[in-house]
Coordinates of N, CA and C in Angstrom, one line a residue:
M7 N -45.3 -39.7 13.1 CA -46.2 -39.3 13.2 C -47.1 -39.5 11.5
A8 N -48.1 -39.9 11.4 CA -48.9 -40.5 10.1 C -48.8 -39.1 9.4
D9 N -48.6 -39.1 8.2 CA -48.7 -38.4 7.1 C -49.3 -39.0 5.9
Y10 N -50.7 -38.5 5.8 CA -51.5 -39.0 4.7 C -51.9 -37.8 3.4
E11 N -50.6 -37.4 3.5 CA -50.8 -35.9 2.3 C -49.7 -35.8 1.7
H12 N -48.3 -36.0 1.9 CA -47.1 -35.7 0.9 C -46.3 -37.2 1.6
C13 N -45.7 -37.1 0.4 CA -44.7 -38.2 0.0 C -43.7 -38.0 0.7
L14 N -43.1 -39.3 1.3 CA -42.5 -39.6 2.4 C -40.8 -38.9 1.7
R15 N -40.7 -38.9 0.2 CA -39.4 -38.6 -0.4 C -39.0 -37.5 -1.0
C16 N -40.6 -37.2 -2.0 CA -40.5 -36.0 -2.6 C -41.2 -34.8 -2.2
G17 N -42.2 -35.1 -1.1 CA -43.1 -33.9 -0.7 C -44.2 -33.4 -1.6
A18 N -44.4 -34.5 -2.5 CA -45.6 -34.3 -3.6 C -47.0 -34.7 -2.8
S19 N -48.0 -33.9 -3.0 CA -49.0 -34.1 -2.2 C -49.8 -35.5 -2.8
L20 N -50.3 -36.4 -1.9 CA -50.8 -37.3 -2.2 C -52.0 -37.7 -2.6
L21 N -52.9 -38.6 -3.2 CA -53.8 -38.5 -3.9 C -54.5 -40.3 -3.2
D22 N -55.5 -40.5 -3.4 CA -56.2 -41.7 -2.2 C -55.4 -42.9 -3.3
D23 N -55.6 -43.0 -4.4 CA -54.6 -44.0 -4.9 C -53.4 -44.2 -4.5
D24 N -52.5 -43.3 -4.4 CA -51.3 -43.2 -4.1 C -51.0 -44.3 -2.8
I25 N -52.0 -43.8 -2.0 CA -52.3 -44.3 -0.5 C -52.6 -46.0 -0.9
A26 N -53.1 -46.1 -1.5 CA -53.7 -47.5 -1.3 C -52.9 -48.3 -2.3
I27 N -51.8 -47.9 -3.3 CA -51.7 -49.0 -4.4 C -49.9 -49.1 -3.3
Y28 N -49.7 -47.9 -2.6 CA -48.2 -48.1 -1.7 C -48.7 -49.1 -0.8
R29 N -49.6 -49.0 -0.1 CA -50.5 -50.3 0.8 C -50.4 -51.5 0.0
K30 N -50.7 -51.6 -0.9 CA -51.3 -53.0 -1.6 C -49.8 -53.5 -1.8
L31 N -48.7 -52.5 -2.4 CA -47.3 -53.6 -3.0 C -46.4 -53.2 -1.7
V32 N -46.4 -52.6 -0.7 CA -45.4 -52.3 -0.1 C -45.8 -52.9 1.8
Y33 N -46.7 -52.2 2.2 CA -47.0 -52.4 3.5 C -48.5 -51.8 4.1
R34 N -49.3 -52.6 4.2 CA -50.8 -52.7 4.2 C -51.1 -52.0 5.3
A35 N -50.5 -51.7 6.4 CA -50.7 -51.1 7.8 C -49.9 -49.7 7.5
A36 N -49.2 -49.1 6.6 CA -48.8 -48.1 6.4 C -49.0 -46.7 6.6
E37 N -48.0 -45.8 7.4 CA -48.8 -44.7 7.7 C -47.9 -43.3 7.1
E38 N -47.3 -43.7 6.3 CA -46.4 -43.0 5.3 C -45.5 -43.5 4.3
F39 N -46.3 -42.4 3.3 CA -46.2 -43.0 2.0 C -45.4 -42.4 0.7
L40 N -45.0 -43.3 -0.5 CA -44.4 -42.6 -1.0 C -45.5 -42.5 -2.6
C41 N -45.3 -41.3 -3.5 CA -46.3 -41.0 -4.5 C -45.6 -42.1 -5.8
R42 N -46.7 -42.1 -6.8 CA -46.5 -42.9 -7.7 C -45.0 -43.1 -8.2
D43 N -44.8 -41.6 -8.1 CA -43.5 -41.2 -9.5 C -42.4 -42.1 -8.0
C44 N -42.4 -41.6 -6.9 CA -41.2 -42.3 -6.0 C -41.4 -44.0 -6.1
L45 N -42.5 -44.5 -6.0 CA -42.7 -45.6 -5.8 C -42.3 -45.9 -7.0
A46 N -42.3 -45.8 -8.2 CA -41.9 -46.4 -9.5 C -40.5 -46.6 -9.6
K47 N -39.8 -45.3 -9.1 CA -38.5 -45.5 -8.8 C -38.2 -46.5 -7.9
E48 N -38.4 -46.7 -6.8 CA -38.2 -47.7 -5.7 C -38.1 -49.1 -6.4
F49 N -39.4 -49.4 -7.1 CA -39.4 -50.7 -7.8 C -38.7 -50.9 -8.9
S50 N -38.2 -49.7 -9.6 CA -37.7 -49.8 -10.9 C -38.3 -49.9 -11.8
T51 N -39.7 -49.4 -12.0 CA -40.7 -49.9 -13.1 C -41.0 -48.0 -13.6
T52 N -41.9 -48.1 -14.0 CA -42.4 -46.4 -14.7 C -43.7 -46.8 -14.0
R53 N -44.3 -45.3 -13.8 CA -45.8 -44.8 -13.3 C -46.5 -45.7 -14.2
E54 N -46.5 -45.5 -15.6 CA -47.5 -45.6 -16.1 C -48.0 -47.6 -15.8
K55 N -47.1 -48.2 -15.1 CA -47.1 -49.5 -14.8 C -47.6 -49.4 -13.8
I56 N -47.6 -48.7 -12.8 CA -47.9 -48.4 -11.4 C -49.5 -47.9 -11.5
D57 N -49.5 -47.3 -12.7 CA -51.3 -46.5 -12.9 C -52.4 -47.7 -13.7
R58 N -51.3 -48.6 -14.3 CA -52.1 -49.8 -15.0 C -52.4 -50.7 -13.7
L59 N -51.6 -51.0 -12.7 CA -51.7 -52.1 -11.7 C -53.2 -51.0 -10.7
I60 N -52.8 -50.1 -10.9 CA -54.2 -49.4 -10.2 C -55.5 -49.7 -10.8
Q61 N -55.3 -49.4 -11.8 CA -56.4 -49.6 -12.9 C -57.4 -51.3 -12.4
Y62 N -56.5 -52.3 -12.9 CA -56.6 -53.4 -12.7 C -57.3 -53.5 -11.4
Y63 N -56.6 -53.2 -10.3 CA -57.2 -53.5 -8.8 C -58.2 -52.8 -8.9
R64 N -58.7 -51.4 -9.4 CA -60.2 -50.7 -9.5 C -60.9 -52.1 -10.2
E65 N -60.6 -52.2 -11.6 CA -61.8 -52.9 -12.1 C -62.3 -54.2 -11.4
S66 N -61.0 -55.2 -11.1 CA -61.4 -56.1 -10.6 C -62.3 -56.5 -9.1
G67 N -62.3 -55.3 -8.5 CA -63.3 -55.2 -7.4 C -62.9 -56.0 -6.3
E68 N -61.9 -56.8 -6.4 CA -61.5 -57.7 -5.4 C -60.8 -56.9 -4.0
C69 N -60.1 -56.0 -4.1 CA -59.3 -55.3 -3.5 C -60.2 -54.2 -2.9
T70 N -60.1 -53.9 -1.2 CA -60.7 -53.3 -0.5 C -60.3 -51.6 -0.7
L71 N -59.1 -52.0 -1.2 CA -58.2 -50.6 -0.9 C -58.8 -49.7 -2.2
F72 N -59.3 -50.5 -3.4 CA -59.6 -49.3 -4.4 C -60.8 -49.2 -4.3
R73 N -62.0 -49.4 -3.9 CA -63.1 -49.3 -3.3 C -63.7 -48.0 -3.4

């Protein structure tokens, strides 16, 4: 069952950007998601880098996930 409200790993509440970046980086048709903190751990990076990617995609206007 799809869960658009909570992180699959830690149970944190999800924001639209959490869902969008997960779909951009992992699987476009995903129905379960990781929050930005858990996604950063999964990719062995920092939340700040994930936040910068979100900002980049939002400013580029190219990705429909961030409109």
